[in-house]
């Protein structure tokens, strides 16, 4: 998107607001991931403010992170328990985690899509694979693109009340698979823009990326509570292990 800089998209303003609207699936996510980390350790790619990492660490699992945005890490550090988490500042497609190996590497909340090239996404799978123990798993949670897209240009009404309107204005390029979005918020205080670009991947392309990285799909679920993945699933939770 013209004028969009991925390196600053999770800057001071977004990080300050990030934890104000929790997603609501944190307990289920933590239960699912804790079961896979068992008594090992976990590495979160794009750890953000610790929405998942902090409660996962409270289960007695060592959780480390890789994160690009110093502002998101700053927010993580302010939260109770956030200082105990070891974080490497860097790009999840290339940075090395604080430890050599983990029984669980995970990347949730559609964040694989924040890498804007196919090559970057493949390198992310390779980087995850390089951090796994022999029996370790890489968990990816992402939306199913066909459940999101309504043609190549569309607007979703995210919130509509007497005092606030939030519109999600989207344009999709099927050649690059890039979805440019701008969350536009109208309130009495004025208009606020929230731009983000994503490269969407269908599950089948993701499985090929995993294969290039020496991994294979072990399980795919439609939700954190083991809901089956079906043709109408809006997201998937995919568990990859070494081939
Ligand atoms: C939607 S937030 C998710 C944060 C956290 N995983 C969660 O579930 O709340 C996306 C995060 O990805 C980070 N990010 C984006 N691109 C990245 C990259 N290439 N490497 C590492 N972190 C990245 C952003 O800075 C932001 O913190």
mmCIF file of C-alpha atoms and ligand atoms in Angstrom:
data_model
loop_
_atom_site.group_PDB
_atom_site.id
_atom_site.type_symbol
_atom_site.label_atom_id
_atom_site.label_comp_id
_atom_site.label_asym_id
_atom_site.label_seq_id
_atom_site.Cartn_x
_atom_site.Cartn_y
_atom_site.Cartn_z
ATOM 1 C CA UNK A 1 0.000 0.000 0.000
ATOM 2 C CA UNK A 2 1.413 3.336 -0.985
ATOM 3 C CA UNK A 3 2.873 5.082 2.076
ATOM 4 C CA UNK A 4 2.646 1.983 4.319
ATOM 5 C CA UNK A 5 5.783 0.991 6.239
ATOM 6 C CA UNK A 6 5.608 -2.520 7.770
ATOM 7 C CA UNK A 7 8.490 -1.686 10.131
ATOM 8 C CA UNK A 8 6.480 1.034 11.861
ATOM 9 C CA UNK A 9 2.957 -0.429 11.648
ATOM 10 C CA UNK A 10 3.099 -1.560 15.298
ATOM 11 C CA UNK A 11 4.558 1.705 16.580
ATOM 12 C CA UNK A 12 3.884 3.787 19.713
ATOM 13 C CA UNK A 13 0.203 4.480 19.070
ATOM 14 C CA UNK A 14 -0.819 0.925 18.079
ATOM 15 C CA UNK A 15 1.160 -0.638 20.943
ATOM 16 C CA UNK A 16 -0.495 1.711 23.455
ATOM 17 C CA UNK A 17 -3.962 0.711 22.260
ATOM 18 C CA UNK A 18 -3.204 -2.984 21.519
ATOM 19 C CA UNK A 19 -4.260 -4.537 24.835
ATOM 20 C CA UNK A 20 -7.418 -2.457 25.170
ATOM 21 C CA UNK A 21 -9.366 -4.712 22.820
ATOM 22 C CA UNK A 22 -8.517 -8.289 23.736
ATOM 23 C CA UNK A 23 -9.527 -10.937 21.250
ATOM 24 C CA UNK A 24 -11.228 -13.176 23.806
ATOM 25 C CA UNK A 25 -9.673 -16.521 22.821
ATOM 26 C CA UNK A 26 -6.609 -16.236 25.060
ATOM 27 C CA UNK A 27 -7.556 -18.984 27.573
ATOM 28 C CA UNK A 28 -8.306 -21.507 24.810
ATOM 29 C CA UNK A 29 -5.117 -20.601 22.952
ATOM 30 C CA UNK A 30 -2.987 -21.021 26.060
ATOM 31 C CA UNK A 31 -4.589 -24.382 26.940
ATOM 32 C CA UNK A 32 -3.964 -25.685 23.406
ATOM 33 C CA UNK A 33 -0.348 -24.479 23.282
ATOM 34 C CA UNK A 34 0.467 -25.636 26.815
ATOM 35 C CA UNK A 35 -0.587 -29.155 25.809
ATOM 36 C CA UNK A 36 1.925 -29.122 22.960
ATOM 37 C CA UNK A 37 4.788 -27.510 24.858
ATOM 38 C CA UNK A 38 4.355 -30.184 27.537
ATOM 39 C CA UNK A 39 7.274 -29.737 29.933
ATOM 40 C CA UNK A 40 9.479 -28.160 27.283
ATOM 41 C CA UNK A 41 9.883 -24.603 26.175
ATOM 42 C CA UNK A 42 8.185 -22.376 23.651
ATOM 43 C CA UNK A 43 9.206 -19.636 21.235
ATOM 44 C CA UNK A 44 6.593 -17.173 20.008
ATOM 45 C CA UNK A 45 7.251 -15.546 16.651
ATOM 46 C CA UNK A 46 5.956 -11.939 16.720
ATOM 47 C CA UNK A 47 5.306 -12.055 20.473
ATOM 48 C CA UNK A 48 3.814 -8.549 20.548
ATOM 49 C CA UNK A 49 2.762 -7.369 24.005
ATOM 50 C CA UNK A 50 2.638 -10.915 25.403
ATOM 51 C CA UNK A 51 -1.113 -11.440 25.009
ATOM 52 C CA UNK A 52 -0.463 -15.209 24.768
ATOM 53 C CA UNK A 53 3.135 -15.488 25.977
ATOM 54 C CA UNK A 54 2.520 -14.096 29.475
ATOM 55 C CA UNK A 55 -0.366 -16.448 30.412
ATOM 56 C CA UNK A 56 1.487 -19.362 28.762
ATOM 57 C CA UNK A 57 4.568 -18.633 30.869
ATOM 58 C CA UNK A 58 2.299 -18.592 33.940
ATOM 59 C CA UNK A 59 1.619 -22.295 33.210
ATOM 60 C CA UNK A 60 5.264 -22.984 34.102
ATOM 61 C CA UNK A 61 6.529 -23.133 30.519
ATOM 62 C CA UNK A 62 9.624 -21.193 29.502
ATOM 63 C CA UNK A 63 8.420 -18.808 26.781
ATOM 64 C CA UNK A 64 10.791 -16.719 24.661
ATOM 65 C CA UNK A 65 9.962 -14.440 21.776
ATOM 66 C CA UNK A 66 11.086 -12.794 18.561
ATOM 67 C CA UNK A 67 9.547 -9.404 17.802
ATOM 68 C CA UNK A 68 10.213 -6.619 15.315
ATOM 69 C CA UNK A 69 8.637 -3.691 17.142
ATOM 70 C CA UNK A 70 10.486 -2.129 20.113
ATOM 71 C CA UNK A 71 7.219 -0.396 21.056
ATOM 72 C CA UNK A 72 5.339 -3.707 21.377
ATOM 73 C CA UNK A 73 8.235 -5.096 23.465
ATOM 74 C CA UNK A 74 8.140 -1.961 25.615
ATOM 75 C CA UNK A 75 4.486 -2.624 26.344
ATOM 76 C CA UNK A 76 5.259 -6.303 27.112
ATOM 77 C CA UNK A 77 7.855 -5.165 29.656
ATOM 78 C CA UNK A 78 5.294 -2.978 31.447
ATOM 79 C CA UNK A 79 2.918 -5.897 32.028
ATOM 80 C CA UNK A 80 3.167 -8.139 35.121
ATOM 81 C CA UNK A 81 5.445 -11.062 34.218
ATOM 82 C CA UNK A 82 6.578 -9.374 30.990
ATOM 83 C CA UNK A 83 10.100 -8.746 32.249
ATOM 84 C CA UNK A 84 10.745 -12.461 32.718
ATOM 85 C CA UNK A 85 10.316 -13.191 29.017
ATOM 86 C CA UNK A 86 13.452 -13.245 26.898
ATOM 87 C CA UNK A 87 12.906 -11.529 23.543
ATOM 88 C CA UNK A 88 15.135 -11.157 20.498
ATOM 89 C CA UNK A 89 14.438 -7.978 18.547
ATOM 90 C CA UNK A 90 14.327 -8.935 14.891
ATOM 91 C CA UNK A 91 12.465 -10.361 11.955
ATOM 92 C CA UNK A 92 10.813 -13.724 12.541
ATOM 93 C CA UNK A 93 11.878 -14.893 9.079
ATOM 94 C CA UNK A 94 15.563 -14.612 9.956
ATOM 95 C CA UNK A 95 16.262 -13.812 13.631
ATOM 96 C CA UNK A 96 17.562 -16.420 16.046
ATOM 97 C CA UNK A 97 15.637 -16.995 19.268
ATOM 98 C CA UNK A 98 17.240 -16.672 22.713
ATOM 99 C CA UNK A 99 17.745 -20.480 22.960
ATOM 100 C CA UNK A 100 18.796 -23.000 20.298
ATOM 101 C CA UNK A 101 15.814 -25.360 20.438
ATOM 102 C CA UNK A 102 12.197 -25.399 21.542
ATOM 103 C CA UNK A 103 9.555 -28.101 21.706
ATOM 104 C CA UNK A 104 7.018 -25.542 20.478
ATOM 105 C CA UNK A 105 7.321 -22.607 18.091
ATOM 106 C CA UNK A 106 4.073 -20.746 17.468
ATOM 107 C CA UNK A 107 2.785 -17.880 15.349
ATOM 108 C CA UNK A 108 -0.799 -16.810 15.974
ATOM 109 C CA UNK A 109 -3.363 -14.139 15.103
ATOM 110 C CA UNK A 110 -2.805 -14.147 11.307
ATOM 111 C CA UNK A 111 0.684 -12.750 11.821
ATOM 112 C CA UNK A 112 2.336 -14.946 9.169
ATOM 113 C CA UNK A 113 0.459 -12.631 6.785
ATOM 114 C CA UNK A 114 2.502 -9.656 8.011
ATOM 115 C CA UNK A 115 5.377 -10.992 5.914
ATOM 116 C CA UNK A 116 4.630 -9.477 2.541
ATOM 117 C CA UNK A 117 6.407 -11.873 0.164
ATOM 118 C CA UNK A 118 6.114 -15.591 -0.491
ATOM 119 C CA UNK A 119 9.867 -15.844 -0.030
ATOM 120 C CA UNK A 120 9.678 -14.186 3.397
ATOM 121 C CA UNK A 121 6.896 -16.547 4.454
ATOM 122 C CA UNK A 122 8.892 -19.599 3.331
ATOM 123 C CA UNK A 123 11.907 -18.311 5.258
ATOM 124 C CA UNK A 124 9.672 -17.952 8.308
ATOM 125 C CA UNK A 125 8.791 -21.658 8.097
ATOM 126 C CA UNK A 126 12.488 -22.486 7.656
ATOM 127 C CA UNK A 127 13.383 -20.347 10.661
ATOM 128 C CA UNK A 128 10.720 -22.076 12.762
ATOM 129 C CA UNK A 129 11.987 -25.509 11.668
ATOM 130 C CA UNK A 130 15.558 -24.555 12.584
ATOM 131 C CA UNK A 131 14.441 -23.857 16.181
ATOM 132 C CA UNK A 132 12.556 -27.138 16.748
ATOM 133 C CA UNK A 133 13.720 -30.123 18.776
ATOM 134 C CA UNK A 134 13.489 -33.465 16.937
ATOM 135 C CA UNK A 135 9.912 -33.952 18.151
ATOM 136 C CA UNK A 136 8.985 -30.270 18.299
ATOM 137 C CA UNK A 137 6.033 -28.673 16.520
ATOM 138 C CA UNK A 138 5.323 -25.390 14.769
ATOM 139 C CA UNK A 139 1.774 -24.063 15.268
ATOM 140 C CA UNK A 140 0.326 -21.468 12.913
ATOM 141 C CA UNK A 141 -3.077 -19.840 13.404
ATOM 142 C CA UNK A 142 -4.461 -17.895 10.469
ATOM 143 C CA UNK A 143 -7.711 -16.902 8.822
ATOM 144 C CA UNK A 144 -8.874 -18.679 5.679
ATOM 145 C CA UNK A 145 -8.604 -16.036 2.924
ATOM 146 C CA UNK A 146 -11.777 -17.106 1.108
ATOM 147 C CA UNK A 147 -13.729 -16.472 4.333
ATOM 148 C CA UNK A 148 -12.401 -12.887 4.428
ATOM 149 C CA UNK A 149 -12.515 -11.760 0.835
ATOM 150 C CA UNK A 150 -15.653 -10.250 -0.702
ATOM 151 C CA UNK A 151 -14.289 -9.612 -4.175
ATOM 152 C CA UNK A 152 -11.212 -7.467 -4.725
ATOM 153 C CA UNK A 153 -12.559 -4.295 -3.074
ATOM 154 C CA UNK A 154 -14.884 -4.250 -0.094
ATOM 155 C CA UNK A 155 -15.779 -2.441 3.125
ATOM 156 C CA UNK A 156 -16.766 -4.131 6.399
ATOM 157 C CA UNK A 157 -18.567 -2.295 9.173
ATOM 158 C CA UNK A 158 -16.589 -3.257 12.271
ATOM 159 C CA UNK A 159 -18.422 -1.098 14.777
ATOM 160 C CA UNK A 160 -21.449 1.129 14.462
ATOM 161 C CA UNK A 161 -22.877 3.133 17.342
ATOM 162 C CA UNK A 162 -24.210 6.644 17.887
ATOM 163 C CA UNK A 163 -20.758 7.875 18.888
ATOM 164 C CA UNK A 164 -18.430 5.743 16.776
ATOM 165 C CA UNK A 165 -18.131 4.179 13.330
ATOM 166 C CA UNK A 166 -15.259 1.871 12.439
ATOM 167 C CA UNK A 167 -14.949 0.801 8.827
ATOM 168 C CA UNK A 168 -12.481 -1.726 7.479
ATOM 169 C CA UNK A 169 -11.674 -0.621 3.917
ATOM 170 C CA UNK A 170 -9.982 -3.335 1.833
ATOM 171 C CA UNK A 171 -8.360 -3.813 -1.549
ATOM 172 C CA UNK A 172 -7.002 -7.218 -2.604
ATOM 173 C CA UNK A 173 -4.532 -7.941 -5.396
ATOM 174 C CA UNK A 174 -4.949 -11.563 -6.527
ATOM 175 C CA UNK A 175 -1.569 -11.478 -8.334
ATOM 176 C CA UNK A 176 0.503 -10.770 -5.226
ATOM 177 C CA UNK A 177 -2.103 -12.074 -2.725
ATOM 178 C CA UNK A 178 -1.635 -8.799 -0.860
ATOM 179 C CA UNK A 179 -4.611 -7.402 1.020
ATOM 180 C CA UNK A 180 -4.303 -3.706 1.837
ATOM 181 C CA UNK A 181 -6.588 -2.696 4.687
ATOM 182 C CA UNK A 182 -7.272 0.565 6.432
ATOM 183 C CA UNK A 183 -9.248 0.543 9.682
ATOM 184 C CA UNK A 184 -10.893 3.947 9.597
ATOM 185 C CA UNK A 185 -12.395 5.145 12.848
ATOM 186 C CA UNK A 186 -14.786 8.114 13.044
ATOM 187 C CA UNK A 187 -15.541 9.559 16.477
ATOM 188 C CA UNK A 188 -16.307 12.981 17.955
ATOM 189 C CA UNK A 189 -12.531 13.365 18.347
ATOM 190 C CA UNK A 190 -11.993 13.041 14.607
ATOM 191 C CA UNK A 191 -10.851 10.452 12.081
ATOM 192 C CA UNK A 192 -8.103 7.903 12.807
ATOM 193 C CA UNK A 193 -6.477 5.663 10.181
ATOM 194 C CA UNK A 194 -5.043 2.196 10.892
ATOM 195 C CA UNK A 195 -3.320 0.904 7.747
ATOM 196 C CA UNK A 196 -1.969 -2.623 7.387
ATOM 197 C CA UNK A 197 -0.925 -4.804 4.467
ATOM 198 C CA UNK A 198 -0.985 -8.592 4.576
ATOM 199 C CA UNK A 199 0.000 -11.361 2.178
ATOM 200 C CA UNK A 200 -2.772 -13.939 2.437
ATOM 201 C CA UNK A 201 -1.983 -17.656 2.100
ATOM 202 C CA UNK A 202 -4.439 -20.496 1.611
ATOM 203 C CA UNK A 203 -3.808 -23.579 3.775
ATOM 204 C CA UNK A 204 -2.530 -25.614 0.805
ATOM 205 C CA UNK A 205 0.194 -23.047 0.027
ATOM 206 C CA UNK A 206 1.145 -23.038 3.688
ATOM 207 C CA UNK A 207 1.555 -26.824 3.625
ATOM 208 C CA UNK A 208 3.945 -26.481 0.676
ATOM 209 C CA UNK A 209 5.923 -23.830 2.551
ATOM 210 C CA UNK A 210 6.172 -26.264 5.459
ATOM 211 C CA UNK A 211 7.350 -28.990 3.112
ATOM 212 C CA UNK A 212 10.104 -26.740 1.720
ATOM 213 C CA UNK A 213 11.187 -26.219 5.331
ATOM 214 C CA UNK A 214 11.321 -29.979 5.990
ATOM 215 C CA UNK A 215 8.054 -30.068 7.938
ATOM 216 C CA UNK A 216 4.706 -31.746 7.341
ATOM 217 C CA UNK A 217 1.172 -31.148 8.539
ATOM 218 C CA UNK A 218 0.331 -33.232 11.575
ATOM 219 C CA UNK A 219 -3.073 -31.737 12.503
ATOM 220 C CA UNK A 220 -5.366 -28.977 11.303
ATOM 221 C CA UNK A 221 -8.195 -27.694 13.440
ATOM 222 C CA UNK A 222 -10.944 -25.124 12.927
ATOM 223 C CA UNK A 223 -10.527 -23.704 16.457
ATOM 224 C CA UNK A 224 -8.493 -23.922 19.650
ATOM 225 C CA UNK A 225 -10.852 -26.492 21.192
ATOM 226 C CA UNK A 226 -10.272 -29.126 18.522
ATOM 227 C CA UNK A 227 -13.185 -28.035 16.321
ATOM 228 C CA UNK A 228 -12.911 -29.857 12.978
ATOM 229 C CA UNK A 229 -11.509 -27.901 10.039
ATOM 230 C CA UNK A 230 -14.215 -27.861 7.366
ATOM 231 C CA UNK A 231 -15.040 -26.062 4.116
ATOM 232 C CA UNK A 232 -16.830 -23.382 6.131
ATOM 233 C CA UNK A 233 -14.053 -22.804 8.697
ATOM 234 C CA UNK A 234 -13.031 -19.170 8.931
ATOM 235 C CA UNK A 235 -9.604 -19.926 10.346
ATOM 236 C CA UNK A 236 -7.262 -22.832 10.870
ATOM 237 C CA UNK A 237 -4.835 -23.920 13.504
ATOM 238 C CA UNK A 238 -2.178 -25.975 11.795
ATOM 239 C CA UNK A 239 0.372 -28.112 13.617
ATOM 240 C CA UNK A 240 3.542 -28.937 11.680
ATOM 241 C CA UNK A 241 6.210 -31.447 12.693
ATOM 242 C CA UNK A 242 9.435 -32.683 11.109
ATOM 243 C CA UNK A 243 8.921 -34.943 8.110
HETATM 244 C C1 LIG B 1 -1.344 -8.863 15.458
HETATM 245 S S1 LIG B 1 0.107 -8.604 16.405
HETATM 246 C C2 LIG B 1 0.206 -10.177 17.224
HETATM 247 C C3 LIG B 1 0.982 -10.111 18.517
HETATM 248 C C4 LIG B 1 0.861 -11.361 19.374
HETATM 249 N N1 LIG B 1 1.411 -12.514 18.697
HETATM 250 C C5 LIG B 1 -0.585 -11.617 19.750
HETATM 251 O O1 LIG B 1 -1.101 -12.684 19.422
HETATM 252 O O2 LIG B 1 -1.180 -10.747 20.379
HETATM 253 C C6 LIG B 1 1.372 -8.717 15.192
HETATM 254 C C7 LIG B 1 2.780 -8.577 15.756
HETATM 255 O O3 LIG B 1 3.694 -9.016 14.762
HETATM 256 C C8 LIG B 1 4.858 -8.210 14.837
HETATM 257 N N2 LIG B 1 5.574 -8.396 13.568
HETATM 258 C C9 LIG B 1 5.160 -8.023 12.341
HETATM 259 N N3 LIG B 1 6.043 -8.418 11.411
HETATM 260 C C10 LIG B 1 7.036 -9.055 12.076
HETATM 261 C C11 LIG B 1 8.243 -9.693 11.663
HETATM 262 N N4 LIG B 1 8.595 -9.733 10.379
HETATM 263 N N5 LIG B 1 9.034 -10.245 12.610
HETATM 264 C C12 LIG B 1 8.691 -10.189 13.923
HETATM 265 N N6 LIG B 1 7.568 -9.588 14.369
HETATM 266 C C13 LIG B 1 6.748 -9.041 13.456
HETATM 267 C C14 LIG B 1 4.291 -6.826 15.074
HETATM 268 O O4 LIG B 1 5.251 -5.910 15.524
HETATM 269 C C15 LIG B 1 3.203 -7.167 16.100
HETATM 270 O O5 LIG B 1 3.724 -7.147 17.395
#
